[in-house]
PDB file of C-alpha atoms in Angstrom:
ATOM      1  CA  UNK A 454      55.103  75.912-136.928  1.00 66.00           C
ATOM      2  CA  UNK A 455      51.522  74.041-138.047  1.00 75.00           C
ATOM      3  CA  UNK A 456      52.981  70.832-138.953  1.00 83.00           C
ATOM      4  CA  UNK A 457      54.399  70.762-134.925  1.00 83.00           C
ATOM      5  CA  UNK A 458      50.793  71.650-134.081  1.00 81.00           C
ATOM      6  CA  UNK A 459      49.481  68.679-136.087  1.00 86.00           C
ATOM      7  CA  UNK A 460      51.578  66.240-134.683  1.00 88.00           C
ATOM      8  CA  UNK A 461      50.920  67.483-131.176  1.00 85.00           C
ATOM      9  CA  UNK A 462      47.343  66.741-131.382  1.00 84.00           C
ATOM     10  CA  UNK A 463      47.884  63.579-132.778  1.00 88.00           C
ATOM     11  CA  UNK A 464      50.168  62.609-129.773  1.00 88.00           C
ATOM     12  CA  UNK A 465      47.599  64.257-127.211  1.00 82.00           C
ATOM     13  CA  UNK A 466      44.760  62.051-129.590  1.00 83.00           C
ATOM     14  CA  UNK A 467      47.029  59.050-128.308  1.00 85.00           C
ATOM     15  CA  UNK A 468      47.184  59.539-124.808  1.00 81.00           C
ATOM     16  CA  UNK A 469      43.370  60.073-124.653  1.00 75.00           C
ATOM     17  CA  UNK A 470      42.785  57.239-126.451  1.00 78.00           C
ATOM     18  CA  UNK A 471      44.880  55.037-124.446  1.00 76.00           C
ATOM     19  CA  UNK A 472      43.477  56.579-120.979  1.00 66.00           C
ATOM     20  CA  UNK A 473      39.876  55.012-122.156  1.00 64.00           C
ATOM     21  CA  UNK A 474      38.786  59.066-122.830  1.00 66.00           C
ATOM     22  CA  UNK A 475      37.746  58.731-126.183  1.00 69.00           C
ATOM     23  CA  UNK A 476      37.846  55.953-128.540  1.00 74.00           C
ATOM     24  CA  UNK A 477      40.380  52.987-128.556  1.00 77.00           C
ATOM     25  CA  UNK A 478      43.033  52.512-130.950  1.00 82.00           C
ATOM     26  CA  UNK A 479      43.691  55.947-132.269  1.00 86.00           C
ATOM     27  CA  UNK A 480      47.407  55.381-132.798  1.00 89.00           C
ATOM     28  CA  UNK A 481      49.055  58.873-134.079  1.00 91.00           C
ATOM     29  CA  UNK A 482      50.883  57.158-137.094  1.00 92.00           C
ATOM     30  CA  UNK A 483      47.066  55.491-137.748  1.00 91.00           C
ATOM     31  CA  UNK A 484      45.444  59.032-137.269  1.00 90.00           C
ATOM     32  CA  UNK A 485      48.332  60.940-139.930  1.00 91.00           C
ATOM     33  CA  UNK A 486      47.378  58.263-142.255  1.00 92.00           C
ATOM     34  CA  UNK A 487      43.516  59.292-142.034  1.00 90.00           C
ATOM     35  CA  UNK A 488      44.595  62.870-142.889  1.00 89.00           C
ATOM     36  CA  UNK A 489      46.762  62.342-145.499  1.00 89.00           C
ATOM     37  CA  UNK A 490      43.568  60.248-147.261  1.00 89.00           C
ATOM     38  CA  UNK A 491      41.201  63.160-146.198  1.00 85.00           C
ATOM     39  CA  UNK A 492      42.880  65.992-148.250  1.00 85.00           C
ATOM     40  CA  UNK A 493      46.102  66.958-146.086  1.00 85.00           C
ATOM     41  CA  UNK A 494      44.731  67.174-142.725  1.00 88.00           C
ATOM     42  CA  UNK A 495      45.986  66.536-139.465  1.00 88.00           C
ATOM     43  CA  UNK A 496      43.425  63.309-139.554  1.00 87.00           C
ATOM     44  CA  UNK A 497      42.246  64.176-135.915  1.00 85.00           C
ATOM     45  CA  UNK A 498      38.943  65.446-136.772  1.00 81.00           C
ATOM     46  CA  UNK A 499      38.638  62.577-139.631  1.00 85.00           C
ATOM     47  CA  UNK A 500      39.324  60.146-136.760  1.00 85.00           C
ATOM     48  CA  UNK A 501      36.973  61.257-134.256  1.00 78.00           C
ATOM     49  CA  UNK A 502      34.345  61.268-137.200  1.00 77.00           C
ATOM     50  CA  UNK A 503      34.971  57.877-137.689  1.00 75.00           C
ATOM     51  CA  UNK A 504      34.504  56.323-134.283  1.00 64.00           C
ATOM     52  CA  UNK A 505      31.580  58.497-133.380  1.00 64.00           C
ATOM     53  CA  UNK A 506      31.501  61.635-131.343  1.00 61.00           C
ATOM     54  CA  UNK A 507      31.882  63.010-127.676  1.00 66.00           C
ATOM     55  CA  UNK A 508      27.825  64.382-126.555  1.00 73.00           C
ATOM     56  CA  UNK A 509      28.553  68.257-127.277  1.00 74.00           C
ATOM     57  CA  UNK A 510      27.236  68.569-123.432  1.00 76.00           C
ATOM     58  CA  UNK A 511      30.379  66.311-122.331  1.00 76.00           C
ATOM     59  CA  UNK A 512      32.842  68.584-124.556  1.00 75.00           C
ATOM     60  CA  UNK A 513      31.148  71.520-122.469  1.00 79.00           C
ATOM     61  CA  UNK A 514      31.871  70.357-119.451  1.00 81.00           C
ATOM     62  CA  UNK A 515      35.465  68.981-119.726  1.00 80.00           C
ATOM     63  CA  UNK A 516      36.163  72.294-121.550  1.00 82.00           C
ATOM     64  CA  UNK A 517      34.714  74.522-118.070  1.00 86.00           C
ATOM     65  CA  UNK A 518      36.690  72.093-115.748  1.00 85.00           C
ATOM     66  CA  UNK A 519      40.109  72.582-117.728  1.00 85.00           C
ATOM     67  CA  UNK A 520      39.607  76.436-118.115  1.00 88.00           C
ATOM     68  CA  UNK A 521      38.576  77.024-114.480  1.00 90.00           C
ATOM     69  CA  UNK A 522      38.588  79.295-112.707  1.00 89.00           C
ATOM     70  CA  UNK A 523      38.037  81.091-116.079  1.00 91.00           C
ATOM     71  CA  UNK A 524      34.312  80.605-115.756  1.00 92.00           C
ATOM     72  CA  UNK A 525      31.701  83.582-115.632  1.00 91.00           C
ATOM     73  CA  UNK A 526      27.934  83.962-115.070  1.00 90.00           C
ATOM     74  CA  UNK A 527      25.842  85.887-117.938  1.00 90.00           C
ATOM     75  CA  UNK A 528      24.223  88.749-116.894  1.00 89.00           C
ATOM     76  CA  UNK A 529      21.843  89.391-119.379  1.00 88.00           C
ATOM     77  CA  UNK A 530      18.274  90.882-117.627  1.00 85.00           C
ATOM     78  CA  UNK A 531      15.474  90.895-119.874  1.00 82.00           C
ATOM     79  CA  UNK A 532      14.119  94.069-120.996  1.00 82.00           C
ATOM     80  CA  UNK A 533      10.635  95.645-121.477  1.00 83.00           C
ATOM     81  CA  UNK A 534      11.247  95.020-125.278  1.00 83.00           C
ATOM     82  CA  UNK A 535      12.270  91.590-124.751  1.00 82.00           C
ATOM     83  CA  UNK A 536      15.461  89.883-124.284  1.00 83.00           C
ATOM     84  CA  UNK A 537      18.555  91.593-123.751  1.00 87.00           C
ATOM     85  CA  UNK A 538      20.286  92.785-126.673  1.00 89.00           C
ATOM     86  CA  UNK A 539      24.238  91.505-127.925  1.00 90.00           C
ATOM     87  CA  UNK A 540      25.745  95.029-126.551  1.00 89.00           C
ATOM     88  CA  UNK A 541      24.273  94.891-123.345  1.00 91.00           C
ATOM     89  CA  UNK A 542      25.592  91.372-122.011  1.00 92.00           C
ATOM     90  CA  UNK A 543      27.660  91.422-119.118  1.00 92.00           C
ATOM     91  CA  UNK A 544      29.880  88.859-117.767  1.00 93.00           C
ATOM     92  CA  UNK A 545      30.911  88.703-113.983  1.00 91.00           C
ATOM     93  CA  UNK A 546      34.596  86.875-113.600  1.00 91.00           C
ATOM     94  CA  UNK A 547      36.384  86.500-110.626  1.00 88.00           C
ATOM     95  CA  UNK A 548      38.720  89.268-109.387  1.00 82.00           C
ATOM     96  CA  UNK A 549      42.290  88.329-110.424  1.00 79.00           C
ATOM     97  CA  UNK A 550      43.639  87.928-106.801  1.00 77.00           C
ATOM     98  CA  UNK A 551      40.976  85.624-105.738  1.00 72.00           C
ATOM     99  CA  UNK A 552      40.269  87.796-102.680  1.00 72.00           C
ATOM    100  CA  UNK A 553      37.538  90.404-103.524  1.00 69.00           C
ATOM    101  CA  UNK A 554      34.448  90.036-102.289  1.00 67.00           C
ATOM    102  CA  UNK A 555      32.776  91.251-105.321  1.00 79.00           C
ATOM    103  CA  UNK A 556      33.528  89.793-109.383  1.00 85.00           C
ATOM    104  CA  UNK A 557      34.532  92.366-111.667  1.00 90.00           C
ATOM    105  CA  UNK A 558      32.621  92.982-114.974  1.00 93.00           C
ATOM    106  CA  UNK A 559      33.365  92.568-118.113  1.00 94.00           C
ATOM    107  CA  UNK A 560      32.418  92.828-121.791  1.00 94.00           C
ATOM    108  CA  UNK A 561      32.698  90.394-124.722  1.00 94.00           C
ATOM    109  CA  UNK A 562      35.088  91.398-126.900  1.00 93.00           C
ATOM    110  CA  UNK A 563      34.354  92.652-130.620  1.00 92.00           C
ATOM    111  CA  UNK A 564      36.526  90.009-131.954  1.00 90.00           C
ATOM    112  CA  UNK A 565      34.677  86.985-130.471  1.00 90.00           C
ATOM    113  CA  UNK A 566      32.071  85.457-132.579  1.00 88.00           C
ATOM    114  CA  UNK A 567      29.762  84.961-129.303  1.00 91.00           C
ATOM    115  CA  UNK A 568      29.387  89.417-129.235  1.00 91.00           C
ATOM    116  CA  UNK A 569      26.641  89.276-131.481  1.00 92.00           C
ATOM    117  CA  UNK A 570      24.645  86.884-129.658  1.00 91.00           C
ATOM    118  CA  UNK A 571      21.310  87.850-127.756  1.00 90.00           C
ATOM    119  CA  UNK A 572      20.630  87.338-124.285  1.00 87.00           C
ATOM    120  CA  UNK A 573      17.600  85.279-125.208  1.00 85.00           C
ATOM    121  CA  UNK A 574      20.189  83.005-127.827  1.00 88.00           C
ATOM    122  CA  UNK A 575      22.570  81.899-124.867  1.00 87.00           C
ATOM    123  CA  UNK A 576      22.310  78.274-123.828  1.00 81.00           C
ATOM    124  CA  UNK A 577      23.563  78.318-120.670  1.00 85.00           C
ATOM    125  CA  UNK A 578      24.188  81.059-117.872  1.00 86.00           C
ATOM    126  CA  UNK A 579      27.576  79.924-117.345  1.00 89.00           C
ATOM    127  CA  UNK A 580      30.276  80.990-120.056  1.00 91.00           C
ATOM    128  CA  UNK A 581      33.953  79.316-119.637  1.00 91.00           C
ATOM    129  CA  UNK A 582      36.619  81.929-121.334  1.00 92.00           C
ATOM    130  CA  UNK A 583      40.356  81.452-122.197  1.00 87.00           C
ATOM    131  CA  UNK A 584      41.426  84.753-121.970  1.00 88.00           C
ATOM    132  CA  UNK A 585      40.428  88.198-120.388  1.00 90.00           C
ATOM    133  CA  UNK A 586      41.933  91.241-121.621  1.00 91.00           C
ATOM    134  CA  UNK A 587      41.967  95.043-120.295  1.00 89.00           C
ATOM    135  CA  UNK A 588      41.753  97.825-123.154  1.00 88.00           C
ATOM    136  CA  UNK A 589      39.281 100.526-122.971  1.00 87.00           C
ATOM    137  CA  UNK A 590      37.460  98.452-120.406  1.00 90.00           C
ATOM    138  CA  UNK A 591      38.085  94.347-119.682  1.00 94.00           C
ATOM    139  CA  UNK A 592      37.477  91.843-122.333  1.00 95.00           C
ATOM    140  CA  UNK A 593      36.687  88.353-122.701  1.00 93.00           C
ATOM    141  CA  UNK A 594      37.722  86.317-125.664  1.00 87.00           C
ATOM    142  CA  UNK A 595      37.187  82.670-126.623  1.00 86.00           C
ATOM    143  CA  UNK A 596      34.176  82.192-124.780  1.00 90.00           C
ATOM    144  CA  UNK A 597      31.837  79.321-124.843  1.00 88.00           C
ATOM    145  CA  UNK A 598      28.827  78.457-122.849  1.00 88.00           C
ATOM    146  CA  UNK A 599      29.080  75.527-120.295  1.00 87.00           C
ATOM    147  CA  UNK A 600      26.546  73.369-118.802  1.00 84.00           C
ATOM    148  CA  UNK A 601      25.369  74.815-115.598  1.00 83.00           C
ATOM    149  CA  UNK A 602      25.770  71.916-113.294  1.00 84.00           C
ATOM    150  CA  UNK A 603      29.132  70.949-115.398  1.00 87.00           C
ATOM    151  CA  UNK A 604      30.717  73.855-112.723  1.00 87.00           C
ATOM    152  CA  UNK A 605      29.785  72.139-109.960  1.00 87.00           C
ATOM    153  CA  UNK A 606      30.383  68.336-110.978  1.00 88.00           C
ATOM    154  CA  UNK A 607      33.752  69.037-112.929  1.00 87.00           C
ATOM    155  CA  UNK A 608      35.456  72.091-111.763  1.00 89.00           C
ATOM    156  CA  UNK A 609      37.650  73.143-108.878  1.00 86.00           C
ATOM    157  CA  UNK A 610      39.125  71.323-106.007  1.00 85.00           C
ATOM    158  CA  UNK A 611      36.324  70.967-103.639  1.00 87.00           C
ATOM    159  CA  UNK A 612      32.717  71.916-103.241  1.00 90.00           C
ATOM    160  CA  UNK A 613      30.730  72.060-100.513  1.00 90.00           C
ATOM    161  CA  UNK A 614      27.257  72.602 -99.251  1.00 90.00           C
ATOM    162  CA  UNK A 615      26.541  76.243 -98.215  1.00 88.00           C
ATOM    163  CA  UNK A 616      24.132  76.444 -95.718  1.00 87.00           C
ATOM    164  CA  UNK A 617      24.160  80.153 -95.869  1.00 86.00           C
ATOM    165  CA  UNK A 618      21.005  80.241 -98.106  1.00 84.00           C
ATOM    166  CA  UNK A 619      18.736  77.152 -99.001  1.00 86.00           C
ATOM    167  CA  UNK A 620      20.022  74.727-101.261  1.00 85.00           C
ATOM    168  CA  UNK A 621      23.592  76.042-101.749  1.00 88.00           C
ATOM    169  CA  UNK A 622      26.584  74.710-103.155  1.00 90.00           C
ATOM    170  CA  UNK A 623      30.091  76.561-103.290  1.00 87.00           C
ATOM    171  CA  UNK A 624      33.236  75.381-105.505  1.00 88.00           C
ATOM    172  CA  UNK A 625      36.352  76.450-104.080  1.00 86.00           C
ATOM    173  CA  UNK A 626      34.646  79.019-101.593  1.00 82.00           C
ATOM    174  CA  UNK A 627      33.427  81.670-104.357  1.00 83.00           C
ATOM    175  CA  UNK A 628      31.349  80.329-107.152  1.00 84.00           C
ATOM    176  CA  UNK A 629      27.867  79.439-105.877  1.00 84.00           C
ATOM    177  CA  UNK A 630      24.906  78.151-107.551  1.00 85.00           C
ATOM    178  CA  UNK A 631      21.167  77.051-105.926  1.00 85.00           C
ATOM    179  CA  UNK A 632      19.888  73.615-106.379  1.00 85.00           C
ATOM    180  CA  UNK A 633      16.565  72.019-105.020  1.00 87.00           C
ATOM    181  CA  UNK A 634      17.981  71.266-101.509  1.00 90.00           C
ATOM    182  CA  UNK A 635      17.093  67.264-102.176  1.00 91.00           C
ATOM    183  CA  UNK A 636      19.333  67.275-105.205  1.00 88.00           C
ATOM    184  CA  UNK A 637      22.674  68.815-102.795  1.00 91.00           C
ATOM    185  CA  UNK A 638      23.056  65.310-101.815  1.00 92.00           C
ATOM    186  CA  UNK A 639      22.764  64.041-105.169  1.00 90.00           C
ATOM    187  CA  UNK A 640      25.809  66.023-106.532  1.00 89.00           C
ATOM    188  CA  UNK A 641      27.810  65.721-104.342  1.00 92.00           C
ATOM    189  CA  UNK A 642      27.686  61.899-104.694  1.00 91.00           C
ATOM    190  CA  UNK A 643      27.816  62.097-108.242  1.00 87.00           C
ATOM    191  CA  UNK A 644      30.488  64.566-107.877  1.00 89.00           C
ATOM    192  CA  UNK A 645      32.592  62.384-105.674  1.00 90.00           C
ATOM    193  CA  UNK A 646      32.016  58.774-108.059  1.00 85.00           C
ATOM    194  CA  UNK A 647      33.394  61.039-111.267  1.00 83.00           C
ATOM    195  CA  UNK A 648      36.262  62.006-109.089  1.00 84.00           C
ATOM    196  CA  UNK A 649      36.813  58.243-108.678  1.00 83.00           C
ATOM    197  CA  UNK A 650      36.546  56.813-112.027  1.00 78.00           C
ATOM    198  CA  UNK A 651      38.825  59.631-113.477  1.00 75.00           C
ATOM    199  CA  UNK A 652      41.374  58.718-110.760  1.00 77.00           C
ATOM    200  CA  UNK A 653      41.109  55.391-111.476  1.00 75.00           C
ATOM    201  CA  UNK A 654      41.606  55.989-115.202  1.00 68.00           C
ATOM    202  CA  UNK A 655      44.545  57.669-114.428  1.00 65.00           C
ATOM    203  CA  UNK A 656      46.456  55.321-112.293  1.00 70.00           C
ATOM    204  CA  UNK A 657      45.598  52.213-114.401  1.00 63.00           C
ATOM    205  CA  UNK A 658      47.819  51.863-117.320  1.00 50.00           C
ATOM    206  CA  UNK A 659      45.305  50.125-119.315  1.00 53.00           C
ATOM    207  CA  UNK A 660      43.558  53.205-119.315  1.00 49.00           C
ATOM    208  CA  UNK A 661      40.216  51.272-117.705  1.00 51.00           C
ATOM    209  CA  UNK A 662      37.657  53.394-115.902  1.00 49.00           C
ATOM    210  CA  UNK A 663      35.516  51.366-114.172  1.00 51.00           C
ATOM    211  CA  UNK A 664      34.250  49.606-117.364  1.00 55.00           C
ATOM    212  CA  UNK A 665      30.376  49.438-118.115  1.00 57.00           C
ATOM    213  CA  UNK A 666      29.378  51.048-114.282  1.00 58.00           C
ATOM    214  CA  UNK A 667      31.621  54.086-115.683  1.00 62.00           C
ATOM    215  CA  UNK A 668      29.916  54.608-118.884  1.00 66.00           C
ATOM    216  CA  UNK A 669      26.447  54.235-117.080  1.00 74.00           C
ATOM    217  CA  UNK A 670      27.407  57.108-114.696  1.00 71.00           C
ATOM    218  CA  UNK A 671      29.078  59.555-117.695  1.00 73.00           C
ATOM    219  CA  UNK A 672      25.714  58.665-119.402  1.00 78.00           C
ATOM    220  CA  UNK A 673      23.536  60.014-116.439  1.00 79.00           C
ATOM    221  CA  UNK A 674      25.783  63.016-116.548  1.00 79.00           C
ATOM    222  CA  UNK A 675      25.384  64.009-119.814  1.00 80.00           C
ATOM    223  CA  UNK A 676      21.410  63.618-119.575  1.00 81.00           C
ATOM    224  CA  UNK A 677      21.998  65.867-116.476  1.00 77.00           C
ATOM    225  CA  UNK A 678      23.533  68.390-118.498  1.00 79.00           C
ATOM    226  CA  UNK A 679      20.832  68.113-120.822  1.00 78.00           C
ATOM    227  CA  UNK A 680      18.168  69.366-118.694  1.00 71.00           C
ATOM    228  CA  UNK A 681      17.111  73.307-118.831  1.00 64.00           C
ATOM    229  CA  UNK A 682      18.516  74.209-115.199  1.00 54.00           C
ATOM    230  CA  UNK A 683      19.495  77.402-114.174  1.00 51.00           C
ATOM    231  CA  UNK A 684      20.817  78.631-110.886  1.00 44.00           C
ATOM    232  CA  UNK A 685      17.780  80.853-108.728  1.00 44.00           C
ATOM    233  CA  UNK A 686      20.663  83.216-107.416  1.00 43.00           C
ATOM    234  CA  UNK A 687      23.376  84.793-109.418  1.00 45.00           C
ATOM    235  CA  UNK A 688      26.555  83.108-108.296  1.00 46.00           C
ATOM    236  CA  UNK A 689      28.990  85.597-106.135  1.00 46.00           C
ATOM    237  CA  UNK A 690      32.120  85.546-104.639  1.00 45.00           C
ATOM    238  CA  UNK A 691      32.097  84.558-100.954  1.00 42.00           C
TER     239      UNK A 691
END
């Protein structure tokens, strides 16, 4: 029921607050009272707005990590007349078994709010999606753009340098990106530090992930996500 979903949302927000991932002190009962005073909502949005919201770039990166490997490469080549039309955009996704050498090609489902977005309007060449369905063809639903470097910093179990091409990085052996060669060791080190911070946050009962140093690291990641970065070669399955 809707009441049950609201309760789960408040409980999740309280757990995130205790872990130090969002603002502290957000107890489920307090959030519920905020919702009642705000017209009968579940109170989650009201509580987050009061304490300040996380940068959208960071939220996009976290969402991309949560949905991985449901991450697609946005193929929208420009035409002679300009940016690619919305009906010509295709998403390259990992084939279901994860063993194929070539990605599957999918389209954005007509029910998606992004189905009318043209190639020049997308803010990223990577897309995280929740569901893939097959009707007359393969469709992706519930999709959102993800900062390109969030794939390398947040997603998968292992990122390695791919020496088969210059400046190559590979996530879990199948999703590849080309970056400036000098940036490879820096990205790998930043990923290692982020993993350390998150592990510390999970292990410590007080939810402290390392204090000011951790916040500086997160701020640096957000600024990195805000840079206009695109891979020079489309990612492909190894």
